[in-house]
């Protein structure tokens, strides 16, 4: 394989990895504050992609407007899910929360199945994202350069919110100790709502760029992508935002590059994230940049 | 205690009697549903052993059921039929070699293969606990499905296997269901069963009491895998076909609803859950088709049934977290007076 092809694969890998990273940030933040694998997170991503599709095709909103509307809608959905399904179970055993999350995931997926059918729908990609740069035999779409840059920018914004703002301090305090936070006069439920809104909005961006890169959306798209993103979050160290980005990049990068080098393994590319996950959990249970949570148990 | 045993025995006699007289009362369609319910009773009580009784939130019964279904199908199919069917790649020599017309051999090998796999997986999955266990087992379920798609010389890839002899009758599935309920009830009330409950309630304390928690978890995991494999074999021979799509996460989700609805940890609950969910999903089949509501013809809405089931699961979790039976058995409810002695 010549070097230009390798370079192209590396760029594609970063692009795919950034999308996983965007989704993994939401997973890691929710796990940080609630100790809950939010199985519905991948489906929020799917809802984000669908609402952007609806804005673009039915309401003729330009792409950037659709992106913002979808983010708002996903954030509202995230908050609503927390209020309806997770908040009543704050003091329940963790297994109840996990089962509810699985139920919510299936509910969203099947509601979309009923409303829009299970066939993939074409996503109209704006022409400026489809443009291709040709450079030394490498052809790279604007999209695959834009997504990693955007992810890096979002990472900076999220880190700024987490470490410099009042709310960020509250979020980190909540992740550290739920009981003391209430004593300190912080409204834990409000902070959790903020976490859900932020994570869901990021998932929506991830979903929309996924739909742009593989121009189609379908109700079940969120399941596998979401689970792989959780794998990425654990790989990077659950609870750490930078770790989620790192894990996402590693998973996306491996998927693209390994398949390019060993085409025989292409059928197993969806398994890489889980194989990594098992290996990391066996040898380093806290992940690469992980925070040492106490032994997790229901 | 003797009263309990007599009650158990009389329930099994009633179940056997129902099993033997039902073919004279129901038509073939209803017999098919009953047989399906019996298969899901097997799957639910065995899934409940690891999830409810031992408290290890495993999400991969779909993987074990798939292994069982494939193994049973490959054992029962003749080599001519295999050569005819395999269109993506030629069947490997090993696959052509294994053949037995006996249903019992097929079911046993299905169970044994699933159990062997579970023994290997136990070393990986029981290194972690809680949420991580859920995601790791879910990952293995996905990997097993990917293997079924990609190893086309063994599984015929995404096309799956067809023309499997339809050996599953109500007698087979009902008989094995009764047999597995007896096995599970005996395990739960044995020394191992109490150790399993101890692991569920407080793993560290159980460890401190000298219980080898890894062995106990592995015992529950492999017993449940064996029965799930047998259930998978029954399922393959009831449908006459297996394909990778049949055994994706949706399958686990259905079993999860069954055991949560019935009450996590209760074998009686798992049986009730299987009857309600599988019978109910047959009853609710009209939801997916077009309906006539006040003279207005609604379009067919495939998936509405799953919407209803998701809502049921969420409502159970929110308002009746312990399910129908809680973690009690039917005999606990019948013999309330002995409850005081136990605690």
XYZ file of C-alpha atoms in Angstrom:
641
model
C 0.000 0.000 0.000
C 1.412 3.388 -0.908
C 1.884 6.148 1.580
C -0.826 8.447 0.225
C -3.453 5.778 0.801
C -2.229 5.273 4.340
C -2.446 9.012 4.985
C -5.966 9.024 3.624
C -6.934 6.143 5.908
C -5.431 7.935 8.890
C -7.525 11.016 8.162
C -10.634 8.855 7.736
C -9.808 7.132 11.018
C -9.563 10.443 12.840
C -12.838 11.530 11.332
C -14.656 8.375 12.425
C -12.955 8.486 15.816
C -14.096 12.069 16.391
C -17.692 11.046 15.885
C -17.313 8.265 18.443
C -15.642 10.791 20.732
C -18.548 13.249 20.490
C -20.955 10.516 21.561
C -18.595 9.109 24.195
C -18.382 12.477 25.994
C -22.078 12.271 26.851
C -21.723 8.667 28.032
C -18.799 9.460 30.264
C -20.437 12.521 31.828
C -23.679 10.704 32.627
C -21.719 7.760 34.029
C -19.649 10.200 36.062
C -22.628 11.740 37.856
C -25.206 8.910 37.915
C -23.022 5.762 37.570
C -25.445 4.730 34.840
C -24.698 3.302 31.401
C -27.237 5.403 29.561
C -28.213 2.905 26.877
C -30.578 5.520 25.440
C -27.670 7.822 24.570
C -27.110 6.208 21.161
C -30.791 6.645 20.415
C -30.629 10.336 21.348
C -27.916 10.557 18.719
C -30.301 8.928 16.235
C -33.070 11.367 17.206
C -30.630 14.243 16.620
C -29.895 12.975 13.112
C -33.594 12.496 12.368
C -34.571 15.943 13.603
C -31.849 17.541 11.472
C -33.171 15.542 8.520
C -36.690 16.776 9.251
C -35.530 20.410 9.527
C -33.599 20.230 6.254
C -36.161 18.379 4.136
C -39.536 19.451 5.501
C -38.819 22.946 6.808
C -36.054 23.954 4.390
C -33.841 25.124 7.238
C -30.197 25.568 6.175
C -27.793 22.923 7.484
C -26.291 24.994 10.297
C -29.736 26.045 11.500
C -30.853 22.412 11.414
C -27.759 21.461 13.431
C -28.622 23.967 16.162
C -32.308 23.043 16.232
C -31.426 19.334 16.443
C -29.028 20.045 19.317
C -31.756 21.934 21.183
C -34.271 19.180 20.561
C -31.858 16.451 21.660
C -30.987 18.414 24.803
C -34.678 18.769 25.641
C -35.194 15.047 25.014
C -32.244 14.202 27.261
C -33.653 16.295 30.100
C -37.130 14.811 29.567
C -35.815 11.230 29.703
C -33.993 11.978 32.935
C -37.089 13.583 34.503
C -39.524 10.862 33.477
C -37.464 7.695 33.705
C -34.299 8.163 35.746
C -35.218 10.740 38.396
C -37.844 8.560 40.137
C -35.181 5.861 40.445
C -32.393 7.933 42.016
C -32.488 5.903 45.221
C -33.325 2.585 43.550
C -30.788 -0.222 43.037
C -28.578 0.499 40.060
C -29.878 -2.525 38.145
C -33.341 -0.912 38.010
C -31.820 2.184 36.407
C -29.940 0.058 33.883
C -33.058 -1.909 32.911
C -35.014 1.340 32.573
C -32.286 2.744 30.319
C -32.551 -0.331 28.088
C -36.338 0.123 28.036
C -36.036 3.800 27.068
C -33.594 2.902 24.302
C -36.040 0.402 22.831
C -38.951 2.781 23.254
C -37.271 5.596 21.294
C -36.036 3.227 18.618
C -39.405 1.576 18.091
C -41.373 4.816 18.191
C -39.170 6.014 15.314
C -39.627 2.657 13.634
C -43.387 3.058 13.774
C -43.360 6.730 12.715
C -40.763 6.665 9.945
C -40.321 3.009 9.015
C -37.204 0.918 9.437
C -35.737 1.590 5.986
C -32.692 3.907 5.898
C -33.455 7.438 4.720
C -31.110 9.479 2.570
C -29.594 12.488 4.316
C -29.159 15.499 1.992
C -25.566 16.613 2.486
C -24.881 20.324 1.928
C -22.613 20.785 -1.082
C -19.867 22.619 0.832
C -19.372 19.544 3.044
C -19.292 17.198 0.089
C -16.492 19.101 -1.654
C -13.317 17.091 -2.051
C -9.773 18.377 -1.819
C -7.300 16.641 -4.100
C -3.772 16.753 -2.832
C -0.953 14.469 -3.990
C -3.275 11.624 -5.077
C -5.169 11.918 -1.815
C -8.780 12.943 -1.997
C -10.210 14.094 1.269
C -13.733 15.385 1.756
C -14.130 18.651 3.654
C -16.366 16.743 6.040
C -13.660 14.377 7.236
C -11.358 17.312 8.031
C -14.066 19.433 9.607
C -15.315 16.777 12.043
C -12.003 16.250 13.926
C -11.440 20.030 14.111
C -14.966 20.544 15.380
C -14.508 17.766 17.953
C -11.311 19.341 19.216
C -13.078 22.709 19.528
C -16.027 21.110 21.372
C -13.629 19.302 23.687
C -12.082 22.667 24.611
C -15.538 24.151 25.239
C -16.609 21.192 27.405
C -13.360 21.256 29.367
C -13.812 25.013 29.844
C -17.353 24.475 31.128
C -16.219 21.660 33.424
C -13.164 23.339 34.902
C -13.859 27.089 34.739
C -17.591 27.579 35.174
C -19.667 27.409 38.322
C -21.759 24.600 36.862
C -18.668 22.635 35.908
C -17.439 22.713 39.493
C -20.867 21.493 40.606
C -20.801 18.675 38.036
C -17.384 17.541 39.204
C -18.450 17.766 42.825
C -21.512 15.656 42.037
C -19.363 13.046 40.322
C -17.140 12.986 43.374
C -19.750 12.650 46.110
C -23.509 12.791 45.600
C -24.474 13.035 49.261
C -22.221 15.915 50.215
C -23.257 17.929 47.178
C -26.807 18.187 48.496
C -25.482 19.350 51.871
C -23.510 22.080 50.125
C -26.731 23.613 48.819
C -26.348 22.452 45.232
C -29.519 21.251 43.522
C -28.276 17.856 42.298
C -31.253 17.312 39.999
C -30.605 20.591 38.202
C -26.946 19.703 37.691
C -27.898 16.253 36.381
C -30.311 17.927 33.950
C -27.470 20.134 32.706
C -25.273 17.072 32.220
C -28.007 15.326 30.228
C -28.628 18.444 28.101
C -24.942 18.908 27.338
C -24.290 15.233 26.591
C -27.399 14.913 24.415
C -26.561 18.028 22.394
C -23.085 16.609 21.705
C -24.635 13.256 20.739
C -26.858 15.127 18.272
C -23.800 16.728 16.620
C -22.171 13.295 16.448
C -25.299 11.776 14.921
C -25.673 14.523 12.325
C -22.076 14.226 11.176
C -22.505 10.455 11.092
C -25.502 10.970 8.824
C -23.429 13.335 6.662
C -20.498 10.907 6.382
C -22.657 7.873 5.564
C -25.535 9.773 4.057
C -28.384 7.847 5.603
C -30.311 7.643 8.848
C -32.290 4.719 10.279
C -33.981 4.082 13.638
C -31.522 1.390 14.743
C -28.372 3.337 13.858
C -27.805 4.473 17.425
C -27.547 1.066 19.087
C -24.211 -0.226 17.853
C -22.606 3.220 17.505
C -23.712 4.071 21.021
C -22.336 0.837 22.483
C -19.030 1.310 20.694
C -18.898 4.874 21.996
C -19.404 3.531 25.511
C -16.555 1.118 24.831
C -14.497 4.130 23.819
C -15.439 5.963 27.016
C -14.380 3.002 29.175
C -11.191 2.566 27.167
C -10.221 6.194 27.737
C -11.257 6.026 31.375
C -14.889 6.435 32.304
C -15.605 9.749 33.984
C -12.870 11.594 32.123
C -13.901 13.814 29.207
C -10.433 13.903 27.657
C -10.326 10.120 28.082
C -13.593 9.777 26.156
C -12.131 11.745 23.263
C -8.920 9.715 23.354
C -10.847 6.409 23.515
C -13.122 7.465 20.656
C -10.143 8.356 18.479
C -8.411 5.039 19.269
C -11.495 2.971 18.401
C -12.287 4.870 15.204
C -8.659 4.862 14.126
C -8.272 1.105 14.718
C -11.461 0.316 12.820
C -10.359 2.167 9.722
C -6.647 1.353 9.715
C -6.872 -2.326 10.699
C -9.520 -2.944 8.065
C -7.376 -1.128 5.469
C -4.332 -3.252 6.321
C -6.136 -6.578 6.894
C -9.226 -6.588 4.643
C -10.053 -10.093 5.914
C -10.975 -8.627 9.272
C -13.488 -6.164 7.841
C -16.408 -8.345 8.953
C -15.255 -8.006 12.538
C -14.710 -4.261 12.653
C -17.759 -3.805 14.887
C -16.118 -6.133 17.419
C -12.864 -4.185 17.887
C -14.388 -1.796 20.411
C -15.595 -4.690 22.587
C -12.366 -6.661 22.321
C -10.482 -3.543 23.403
C -12.994 -3.039 26.158
C -12.493 -6.542 27.543
C -8.703 -6.289 27.350
C -8.616 -2.894 29.038
C -11.008 -3.973 31.784
C -8.936 -7.095 32.411
C -5.635 -5.301 32.758
C -6.502 -1.726 33.705
C -10.024 -1.462 35.061
C -9.938 2.330 35.232
C -9.050 2.874 31.572
C -6.242 5.015 30.201
C -7.070 8.343 31.867
C -9.591 6.920 34.288
C -10.722 8.130 37.653
C -10.672 5.422 40.294
C -14.318 4.878 41.161
C -15.006 2.646 44.106
C -15.793 -0.927 43.119
C -18.861 -0.635 40.983
C -21.818 -2.634 42.117
C -25.579 -2.457 41.818
C -41.124 -28.633 54.344
C -43.019 -31.805 53.435
C -46.079 -29.712 52.597
C -43.907 -27.668 50.265
C -42.581 -30.755 48.545
C -46.092 -32.127 48.105
C -47.188 -28.797 46.663
C -44.236 -28.769 44.253
C -44.983 -32.333 43.237
C -48.652 -31.641 42.664
C -47.780 -28.627 40.502
C -45.521 -30.787 38.355
C -48.214 -33.437 38.045
C -50.710 -30.755 36.985
C -48.186 -29.383 34.472
C -47.578 -32.846 33.035
C -51.294 -33.511 32.851
C -51.883 -30.210 31.033
C -49.038 -31.106 28.687
C -50.546 -34.455 27.795
C -54.174 -33.483 27.427
C -53.692 -30.129 25.648
C -53.196 -31.648 22.140
C -56.748 -32.995 22.391
C -58.220 -29.581 23.144
C -56.306 -27.070 21.025
C -55.688 -26.642 17.320
C -52.217 -26.758 15.785
C -51.764 -22.983 15.887
C -52.426 -22.854 19.626
C -50.231 -25.900 20.226
C -47.464 -24.021 18.424
C -47.894 -21.045 20.734
C -47.913 -23.293 23.818
C -44.724 -24.973 22.637
C -43.155 -21.555 22.069
C -44.176 -20.489 25.572
C -42.565 -23.657 26.953
C -39.291 -22.865 25.140
C -39.298 -19.357 26.608
C -39.999 -20.813 30.054
C -36.746 -22.788 29.683
C -34.863 -19.677 28.548
C -36.390 -17.410 31.182
C -35.822 -19.649 34.212
C -32.216 -20.251 33.182
C -31.577 -16.554 32.441
C -33.122 -15.771 35.813
C -30.617 -18.064 37.535
C -27.690 -15.843 36.559
C -29.476 -12.447 36.482
C -32.001 -12.727 39.270
C -30.712 -15.351 41.678
C -26.966 -14.672 41.397
C -27.423 -10.959 40.624
C -24.879 -10.908 37.786
C -26.397 -8.676 35.138
C -25.462 -10.699 32.064
C -26.809 -9.526 28.719
C -25.751 -12.340 26.456
C -28.348 -15.124 26.506
C -28.858 -14.312 22.818
C -25.294 -15.536 22.210
C -25.857 -18.851 23.991
C -29.247 -19.383 22.360
C -27.650 -18.696 18.976
C -24.841 -21.200 19.622
C -27.387 -23.822 20.673
C -29.584 -23.186 17.639
C -26.671 -23.411 15.210
C -25.161 -26.522 16.808
C -28.488 -28.361 16.868
C -29.173 -27.371 13.260
C -25.714 -28.485 12.079
C -26.013 -31.806 13.905
C -29.437 -32.564 12.449
C -28.807 -31.486 8.849
C -27.481 -34.221 6.576
C -24.276 -33.566 4.658
C -26.186 -33.502 1.336
C -28.492 -30.846 2.692
C -25.508 -28.851 3.941
C -23.780 -28.998 0.546
C -27.041 -27.872 -1.089
C -27.543 -24.977 1.294
C -24.091 -23.484 1.708
C -23.960 -20.960 -1.095
C -21.519 -18.331 0.229
C -18.657 -20.692 0.976
C -18.331 -24.466 0.835
C -19.006 -26.130 4.180
C -15.820 -27.082 6.005
C -15.038 -30.796 6.272
C -15.632 -30.764 10.002
C -19.142 -29.448 9.484
C -19.861 -32.146 6.913
C -18.618 -34.822 9.291
C -20.900 -34.065 12.203
C -24.312 -35.508 11.711
C -26.780 -37.371 13.849
C -30.460 -37.855 13.153
C -31.201 -38.100 16.860
C -32.936 -35.050 18.341
C -31.619 -35.813 21.834
C -28.025 -35.890 20.594
C -28.588 -32.570 18.810
C -30.090 -30.900 21.891
C -27.411 -32.242 24.217
C -24.598 -31.126 21.946
C -26.278 -27.705 21.662
C -26.347 -27.422 25.435
C -22.809 -28.714 25.915
C -21.352 -26.331 23.306
C -23.072 -23.340 24.898
C -21.843 -24.478 28.314
C -18.239 -24.913 27.128
C -18.326 -21.423 25.655
C -19.699 -20.027 28.906
C -16.879 -21.666 30.881
C -14.338 -19.924 28.658
C -16.159 -16.594 28.790
C -16.526 -16.774 32.570
C -12.810 -16.070 32.960
C -13.200 -12.816 31.045
C -16.576 -11.568 32.217
C -16.358 -12.314 35.934
C -13.196 -10.287 36.317
C -15.511 -7.277 36.269
C -18.639 -6.414 38.187
C -21.876 -4.512 37.897
C -22.347 -2.163 34.961
C -19.114 -3.268 33.351
C -20.296 -6.869 33.400
C -23.427 -5.770 31.540
C -21.475 -4.040 28.794
C -18.854 -6.815 28.474
C -21.497 -9.544 28.134
C -23.414 -7.373 25.680
C -20.177 -7.058 23.698
C -19.721 -10.835 23.637
C -23.301 -11.209 22.406
C -22.479 -8.871 19.518
C -19.208 -10.710 18.794
C -21.044 -14.073 18.630
C -23.516 -12.613 16.146
C -20.642 -11.232 14.042
C -19.009 -14.675 14.083
C -22.246 -16.237 12.855
C -22.241 -13.764 9.965
C -18.548 -14.056 9.085
C -17.658 -17.732 9.467
C -19.622 -18.641 6.368
C -18.024 -22.070 5.986
C -19.573 -23.106 9.292
C -22.756 -21.048 9.525
C -23.573 -20.160 5.903
C -23.164 -16.486 6.922
C -26.075 -14.085 6.789
C -28.200 -16.551 4.810
C -28.470 -18.847 7.819
C -29.494 -22.511 7.809
C -32.812 -23.796 6.502
C -34.764 -27.035 6.177
C -33.914 -28.088 9.716
C -36.072 -31.106 10.650
C -39.071 -29.869 12.632
C -38.595 -32.135 15.626
C -39.874 -29.730 18.270
C -43.300 -30.722 19.513
C -45.181 -29.589 22.569
C -44.116 -32.802 24.342
C -40.443 -32.052 23.762
C -40.500 -28.376 24.696
C -43.005 -28.809 27.533
C -41.163 -31.837 28.903
C -37.795 -30.080 28.860
C -39.403 -26.980 30.367
C -40.699 -29.011 33.340
C -37.328 -30.739 33.622
C -35.416 -27.428 33.657
C -37.751 -25.894 36.219
C -37.095 -28.905 38.492
C -33.317 -28.571 37.978
C -33.336 -24.814 38.619
C -35.544 -25.128 41.713
C -33.243 -27.809 43.103
C -30.141 -25.704 42.477
C -31.751 -22.623 44.043
C -32.732 -24.506 47.207
C -29.365 -26.265 47.493
C -26.169 -25.089 49.157
C -25.096 -23.578 45.811
C -28.361 -21.680 45.499
C -27.910 -20.071 48.901
C -24.362 -19.144 47.946
C -25.687 -17.590 44.726
C -28.121 -15.452 46.698
C -25.314 -14.470 49.044
C -23.222 -13.344 46.060
C -26.187 -11.296 44.833
C -26.863 -9.638 48.162
C -23.284 -8.769 49.105
C -20.407 -10.126 47.106
C -17.677 -8.960 49.483
C -19.449 -10.409 52.490
C -19.960 -13.704 50.651
C -16.252 -13.767 49.848
C -15.430 -13.067 53.467
C -17.652 -15.970 54.525
C -15.469 -18.331 52.499
C -17.662 -18.644 49.439
C -15.655 -18.981 46.254
C -17.675 -16.318 44.452
C -16.013 -16.926 41.085
C -16.954 -20.627 41.144
C -20.493 -19.848 42.212
C -20.920 -17.262 39.466
C -19.421 -19.640 36.902
C -21.710 -22.457 38.044
C -24.777 -20.248 37.607
C -23.486 -18.918 34.281
C -22.738 -22.344 32.779
C -25.940 -23.985 34.028
C -27.906 -21.174 32.505
C -25.840 -21.390 29.285
C -26.502 -25.132 29.004
C -30.266 -24.704 29.264
C -30.194 -21.677 26.953
C -28.317 -23.768 24.383
C -30.928 -26.532 24.651
C -33.645 -23.885 24.308
C -31.883 -22.554 21.226
C -31.865 -26.046 19.712
C -35.592 -26.403 20.382
C -36.197 -22.995 18.832
C -34.217 -23.891 15.694
C -36.208 -27.108 15.272
C -39.488 -25.295 15.879
C -38.838 -22.643 13.217
C -36.909 -24.978 10.844
C -34.405 -22.172 10.227
C -31.702 -20.167 12.003
C -30.156 -16.860 10.956
C -27.867 -14.397 12.738
C -30.546 -11.666 12.751
C -32.856 -13.805 14.888
C -30.462 -13.638 17.805
C -29.544 -9.995 18.131
C -29.993 -7.918 21.247
C -33.771 -7.848 20.769
C -33.833 -11.475 21.903
C -32.069 -10.664 25.170
C -34.373 -7.698 25.621
C -37.404 -9.959 25.379
C -35.991 -12.322 28.031
C -35.121 -9.357 30.229
C -38.726 -8.113 30.076
C -39.929 -11.613 30.988
C -37.800 -11.970 34.101
C -38.211 -8.365 35.257
C -41.983 -8.497 34.823
C -42.171 -11.794 36.697
C -39.839 -10.590 39.423
C -36.038 -10.821 39.306
C -34.892 -13.826 41.293
C -38.168 -15.732 41.308
C -38.413 -18.895 39.215
C -42.192 -18.838 39.451
C -41.996 -15.231 38.304
C -39.924 -16.197 35.273
C -42.542 -18.811 34.320
C -45.408 -16.342 34.751
C -43.448 -13.704 32.824
C -42.811 -16.098 29.929
C -46.497 -17.003 29.738
C -47.595 -13.348 29.890
C -45.035 -11.921 27.464
C -45.006 -14.677 24.827
C -48.736 -15.318 25.080
C -49.347 -11.578 25.226
C -47.171 -10.834 22.240
C -49.203 -13.355 20.286
C -52.357 -11.637 21.509
C -50.993 -8.172 20.713
C -49.985 -9.175 17.188
C -52.926 -7.117 15.921
C -51.015 -3.957 16.941
C -48.513 -4.431 14.132
C -51.184 -4.889 11.491
C -53.655 -2.417 10.108
C -56.556 -1.787 12.438
C -60.098 -0.653 11.997
C -60.815 1.964 14.653
C -64.329 3.458 14.454
C -64.488 2.823 10.722
C -61.105 4.475 10.125
C -58.527 2.158 8.634
C -55.128 2.737 10.248
C -52.032 1.770 8.258
C -50.027 -1.260 9.391
C -47.452 -0.161 11.947
C -44.737 -2.783 12.351
C -42.962 -2.195 15.645
C -45.935 -0.906 17.637
C -45.858 -4.129 19.628
C -42.298 -3.404 20.722
C -43.337 0.130 21.699
C -46.004 -1.349 23.964
C -43.493 -3.793 25.469
C -40.906 -1.075 26.099
C -43.528 1.022 27.864
C -44.557 -1.988 29.987
C -40.931 -2.574 30.984
C -40.415 1.078 31.951
C -43.694 1.225 33.885
C -42.826 -1.978 35.765
C -39.466 -0.488 36.700
C -41.013 2.823 37.796
C -44.076 1.650 39.687
C -43.728 -2.054 40.490
C -40.013 -2.494 40.675
C -40.201 -5.971 42.160
C -42.345 -7.384 39.379
C -45.263 -9.744 39.881
C -43.670 -12.202 42.314
C -40.863 -10.099 43.783
C -38.140 -12.564 44.669
C -40.625 -15.008 46.198
C -41.713 -18.370 44.863
C -45.293 -19.525 44.627
C -44.788 -21.851 47.592
C -43.514 -18.915 49.707
C -46.773 -17.146 49.026
C -48.835 -20.263 49.740
C -46.986 -21.069 52.969
C -46.747 -17.636 54.532
C -46.447 -19.060 58.045
C -43.009 -20.524 57.420
C -41.728 -17.099 56.337
C -41.232 -16.002 59.914
C -38.803 -18.821 60.635
C -36.625 -18.130 57.610
C -35.515 -14.590 58.470
